[in-house]
Structure formats: C-alpha cells, structure tokens
PDB file of C-alpha atoms in Angstrom:
ATOM      1  CA  MET A 381       0.000   0.000   0.000  1.00  0.00           C
ATOM      2  CA  SER A 382       1.611   3.270  -1.098  1.00  0.00           C
ATOM      3  CA  THR A 383       0.435   5.606   1.615  1.00  0.00           C
ATOM      4  CA  THR A 384       2.525   8.716   0.928  1.00  0.00           C
ATOM      5  CA  ALA A 385       0.647   9.347  -2.324  1.00  0.00           C
ATOM      6  CA  THR A 386      -2.693   8.748  -0.618  1.00  0.00           C
ATOM      7  CA  PRO A 387      -4.378  11.909   0.663  1.00  0.00           C
ATOM      8  CA  VAL A 388      -4.578  12.199   4.416  1.00  0.00           C
ATOM      9  CA  HIS A 389      -8.394  12.235   4.433  1.00  0.00           C
ATOM     10  CA  GLU A 390      -8.472   8.933   2.529  1.00  0.00           C
ATOM     11  CA  LEU A 391      -6.062   7.318   4.986  1.00  0.00           C
ATOM     12  CA  LEU A 392      -8.250   8.544   7.798  1.00  0.00           C
ATOM     13  CA  GLN A 393     -11.323   7.029   6.160  1.00  0.00           C
ATOM     14  CA  GLN A 394      -9.472   3.740   5.610  1.00  0.00           C
ATOM     15  CA  LEU A 395      -8.567   3.727   9.306  1.00  0.00           C
ATOM     16  CA  ALA A 396     -12.188   4.334  10.303  1.00  0.00           C
ATOM     17  CA  ASP A 397     -13.332   1.538   7.970  1.00  0.00           C
ATOM     18  CA  SER A 398     -10.717  -0.834   9.406  1.00  0.00           C
ATOM     19  CA  LEU A 399     -11.886  -0.041  12.928  1.00  0.00           C
ATOM     20  CA  ASP A 400     -15.491  -0.690  11.863  1.00  0.00           C
ATOM     21  CA  ALA A 401     -14.462  -4.100  10.514  1.00  0.00           C
ATOM     22  CA  LEU A 402     -12.564  -4.828  13.737  1.00  0.00           C
ATOM     23  CA  ALA A 403     -15.621  -3.947  15.826  1.00  0.00           C
ATOM     24  CA  VAL A 404     -17.754  -6.322  13.737  1.00  0.00           C
ATOM     25  CA  SER A 405     -15.178  -9.078  14.216  1.00  0.00           C
ATOM     26  CA  GLN A 406     -15.264  -8.513  17.970  1.00  0.00           C
ATOM     27  CA  GLN A 407     -19.046  -8.874  18.047  1.00  0.00           C
ATOM     28  CA  GLN A 408     -18.815 -12.049  15.986  1.00  0.00           C
ATOM     29  CA  GLU A 409     -16.090 -13.335  18.296  1.00  0.00           C
ATOM     30  CA  LEU A 410     -18.227 -12.746  21.372  1.00  0.00           C
ATOM     31  CA  GLN A 411     -21.154 -14.553  19.774  1.00  0.00           C
ATOM     32  CA  ALA A 412     -18.900 -17.482  18.800  1.00  0.00           C
ATOM     33  CA  ILE A 413     -17.521 -17.673  22.341  1.00  0.00           C
ATOM     34  CA  VAL A 414     -20.986 -17.676  23.879  1.00  0.00           C
ATOM     35  CA  GLU A 415     -22.187 -20.301  21.395  1.00  0.00           C
ATOM     36  CA  ARG A 416     -19.025 -22.361  22.016  1.00  0.00           C
ATOM     37  CA  GLN A 417     -18.002 -22.372  18.363  1.00  0.00           C
ATOM     38  CA  HIS A 418     -14.322 -22.888  19.130  1.00  0.00           C
ATOM     39  CA  GLY A 419     -13.184 -23.241  15.519  1.00  0.00           C
ATOM     40  CA  ARG A 420     -14.927 -19.992  14.631  1.00  0.00           C
ATOM     41  CA  VAL A 421     -13.293 -18.239  17.595  1.00  0.00           C
ATOM     42  CA  ALA A 422      -9.859 -19.258  16.299  1.00  0.00           C
ATOM     43  CA  GLU A 423     -10.710 -17.993  12.793  1.00  0.00           C
ATOM     44  CA  LEU A 424     -11.942 -14.691  14.174  1.00  0.00           C
ATOM     45  CA  ALA A 425      -8.854 -14.281  16.359  1.00  0.00           C
ATOM     46  CA  GLU A 426      -6.674 -14.649  13.269  1.00  0.00           C
ATOM     47  CA  GLN A 427      -8.890 -12.205  11.365  1.00  0.00           C
ATOM     48  CA  LYS A 428      -8.676  -9.710  14.225  1.00  0.00           C
ATOM     49  CA  ALA A 429      -4.880  -9.984  14.266  1.00  0.00           C
ATOM     50  CA  GLN A 430      -4.787  -9.099  10.560  1.00  0.00           C
ATOM     51  CA  GLN A 431      -7.176  -6.200  11.103  1.00  0.00           C
ATOM     52  CA  LEU A 432      -5.088  -4.904  14.011  1.00  0.00           C
ATOM     53  CA  ALA A 433      -1.970  -5.044  11.832  1.00  0.00           C
ATOM     54  CA  GLU A 434      -3.801  -3.049   9.166  1.00  0.00           C
ATOM     55  CA  VAL A 435      -4.958  -0.474  11.734  1.00  0.00           C
ATOM     56  CA  SER A 436      -1.417  -0.161  13.028  1.00  0.00           C
ATOM     57  CA  GLU A 437      -0.063   0.256   9.513  1.00  0.00           C
ATOM     58  CA  LEU A 438      -2.605   2.965   8.688  1.00  0.00           C
ATOM     59  CA  ASP A 439      -1.913   4.742  11.974  1.00  0.00           C
ATOM     60  CA  ALA A 440       1.818   4.767  11.220  1.00  0.00           C
ATOM     61  CA  ALA A 441       1.141   6.022   7.688  1.00  0.00           C
ATOM     62  CA  LEU A 442      -0.944   8.868   9.086  1.00  0.00           C
ATOM     63  CA  ARG A 443       1.756   9.833  11.595  1.00  0.00           C
ATOM     64  CA  GLU A 444       4.428   9.860   8.881  1.00  0.00           C
ATOM     65  CA  HIS A 445       2.301  11.525   6.200  1.00  0.00           C
ATOM     66  CA  PRO A 446       3.696  14.862   4.980  1.00  0.00           C
ATOM     67  CA  GLU A 447       0.301  16.479   5.582  1.00  0.00           C
ATOM     68  CA  SER A 448      -0.271  14.963   9.043  1.00  0.00           C
ATOM     69  CA  ASN A 449      -0.494  18.478  10.504  1.00  0.00           C
ATOM     70  CA  LEU A 450      -3.910  18.757   8.779  1.00  0.00           C
ATOM     71  CA  LEU A 451      -5.268  16.217  11.274  1.00  0.00           C
ATOM     72  CA  GLN A 452      -5.132  18.969  13.897  1.00  0.00           C
ATOM     73  CA  ASP A 453      -5.402  22.097  11.779  1.00  0.00           C
ATOM     74  CA  ASP A 454      -8.395  21.148   9.626  1.00  0.00           C
ATOM     75  CA  GLU A 455     -11.626  21.172  11.662  1.00  0.00           C
ATOM     76  CA  GLN A 456     -13.317  18.437   9.645  1.00  0.00           C
ATOM     77  CA  LEU A 457     -10.301  16.124   9.855  1.00  0.00           C
ATOM     78  CA  ALA A 458      -9.853  16.872  13.558  1.00  0.00           C
ATOM     79  CA  ALA A 459     -13.492  15.896  14.119  1.00  0.00           C
ATOM     80  CA  GLN A 460     -12.888  12.672  12.204  1.00  0.00           C
ATOM     81  CA  VAL A 461      -9.843  11.961  14.378  1.00  0.00           C
ATOM     82  CA  ALA A 462     -11.956  12.517  17.496  1.00  0.00           C
ATOM     83  CA  ASP A 463     -14.573  10.089  16.160  1.00  0.00           C
ATOM     84  CA  ILE A 464     -11.880   7.508  15.464  1.00  0.00           C
ATOM     85  CA  LYS A 465     -10.494   7.907  18.988  1.00  0.00           C
ATOM     86  CA  GLN A 466     -13.987   7.360  20.389  1.00  0.00           C
ATOM     87  CA  GLN A 467     -14.414   4.329  18.144  1.00  0.00           C
ATOM     88  CA  LEU A 468     -11.086   2.963  19.389  1.00  0.00           C
ATOM     89  CA  THR A 469     -12.197   3.422  22.999  1.00  0.00           C
ATOM     90  CA  GLY A 470     -15.314   1.355  22.254  1.00  0.00           C
ATOM     91  CA  ILE A 471     -13.217  -1.354  20.627  1.00  0.00           C
ATOM     92  CA  LYS A 472     -10.928  -1.516  23.658  1.00  0.00           C
ATOM     93  CA  ALA A 473     -13.942  -1.815  25.964  1.00  0.00           C
ATOM     94  CA  GLN A 474     -15.448  -4.607  23.838  1.00  0.00           C
ATOM     95  CA  ASN A 475     -12.104  -6.386  23.808  1.00  0.00           C
ATOM     96  CA  ALA A 476     -12.052  -6.287  27.615  1.00  0.00           C
ATOM     97  CA  VAL A 477     -15.569  -7.783  27.692  1.00  0.00           C
ATOM     98  CA  ASN A 478     -14.532 -10.544  25.300  1.00  0.00           C
ATOM     99  CA  GLU A 479     -11.477 -11.299  27.435  1.00  0.00           C
ATOM    100  CA  ARG A 480     -13.629 -11.563  30.579  1.00  0.00           C
ATOM    101  CA  VAL A 481     -16.063 -13.906  28.830  1.00  0.00           C
ATOM    102  CA  VAL A 482     -13.198 -16.095  27.606  1.00  0.00           C
ATOM    103  CA  GLN A 483     -11.675 -16.179  31.096  1.00  0.00           C
ATOM    104  CA  SER A 484     -15.031 -17.034  32.643  1.00  0.00           C
ATOM    105  CA  THR A 485     -15.520 -19.825  30.113  1.00  0.00           C
ATOM    106  CA  LEU A 486     -12.045 -21.191  30.818  1.00  0.00           C
ATOM    107  CA  ASN A 487     -12.731 -21.083  34.556  1.00  0.00           C
ATOM    108  CA  SER A 488     -15.979 -23.014  34.054  1.00  0.00           C
ATOM    109  CA  ILE A 489     -14.193 -25.614  31.965  1.00  0.00           C
ATOM    110  CA  GLU A 490     -11.499 -25.984  34.622  1.00  0.00           C
ATOM    111  CA  GLN A 491     -14.141 -26.433  37.352  1.00  0.00           C
ATOM    112  CA  LEU A 492     -15.898 -29.060  35.259  1.00  0.00           C
ATOM    113  CA  LYS A 493     -12.593 -30.849  34.672  1.00  0.00           C
ATOM    114  CA  GLN A 494     -11.826 -30.860  38.391  1.00  0.00           C
ATOM    115  CA  THR A 495     -15.291 -32.208  39.188  1.00  0.00           C
ATOM    116  CA  ILE A 496     -14.932 -34.988  36.629  1.00  0.00           C
ATOM    117  CA  LEU A 497     -11.479 -35.906  37.904  1.00  0.00           C
ATOM    118  CA  SER A 498     -12.681 -35.860  41.493  1.00  0.00           C
ATOM    119  CA  ASN A 499     -15.602 -38.144  40.669  1.00  0.00           C
ATOM    120  CA  ALA A 500     -13.321 -40.475  38.720  1.00  0.00           C
ATOM    121  CA  ARG A 501     -11.008 -40.741  41.727  1.00  0.00           C
ATOM    122  CA  LYS A 502     -13.929 -41.577  43.992  1.00  0.00           C
ATOM    123  CA  ASP A 503     -14.992 -44.344  41.607  1.00  0.00           C
ATOM    124  CA  SER A 504     -11.511 -45.868  41.627  1.00  0.00           C
ATOM    125  CA  LEU A 505     -11.085 -46.053  45.401  1.00  0.00           C
ATOM    126  CA  THR A 506     -10.237 -49.401  46.888  1.00  0.00           C
ATOM    127  CA  TYR A 507     -11.219 -50.708  50.285  1.00  0.00           C
ATOM    128  CA  ASN A 508      -9.519 -53.034  52.718  1.00  0.00           C
ATOM    129  CA  ALA A 509     -11.165 -56.012  54.486  1.00  0.00           C
ATOM    130  CA  LYS A 510     -12.625 -53.742  57.163  1.00  0.00           C
ATOM    131  CA  GLY A 511     -14.286 -51.440  54.589  1.00  0.00           C
ATOM    132  CA  LYS A 512     -11.797 -48.603  55.004  1.00  0.00           C
ATOM    133  CA  ILE A 513     -10.483 -46.649  52.040  1.00  0.00           C
ATOM    134  CA  ARG A 514      -6.881 -47.458  51.142  1.00  0.00           C
TER     135      ARG A 514
END
C-alpha cells in the first residue's frame, strides 16, 4: 500500500473503515464464544490480528504523512480523528468484555474438569477387608 501518495483524508477514512471491521469481528467473536463455536473463535482471532496489523499500519502512515499536521489544523479532519479515537475506545472496551467472557468460560471448563477428575477418583477407590479406604 503506497500511503505517501494517498491523501490524508483517505487514509483517515481507511482507518475508520478498518476499525469498523474490527468492531464487527469482535461482536462475531463474542457470539462465537458464547455459542461455544471454538473453531470460529480461532478464525476470528486470526482475522482480528490481521485487522489490528492493518490499523497499526494505517496509523503509522498517518503519523508519517507529509500532511499529518492537517489532522489537527483542519476542523473536519480533527473531528474525524476525534470520532476515530472514540471508536477505538469502544473497541478496547469490547475487547475487555470478550477477554472476561473467555476467562469465565475457561474457569468453568477448569471447574468441570476438576469435578470430573474428582468423581473419577472416587470411583476408583479401593477398600480393605474392614471397609476402610486405602
């Protein structure tokens, strides 16, 4: 992607579009987690990683753009930057929610595993002649 020839307003729009796509992926990820579609979660995690790389690349291109001063000087562009920052805050919040749901799911799985193992141990107990557990 040749970003130096791309006008700053187009880069900004590309960044906003990339963040929109990332937000959609996060919603899909949350739904896949809740519905226990583990394969889909893995696909979406890979997709999100690619989208994050694209966002990072666009952000760097904007910082290094010869007309990057317009992002502060031009009112319309500055408003767009503010919108993007707000959008990014929402994405970070959704990411935190997704992380908590994943952690909760992992905790539930671990509790289930421990219960199963505990019950399996109880089933495999042996007793001596007096009926005491060995």
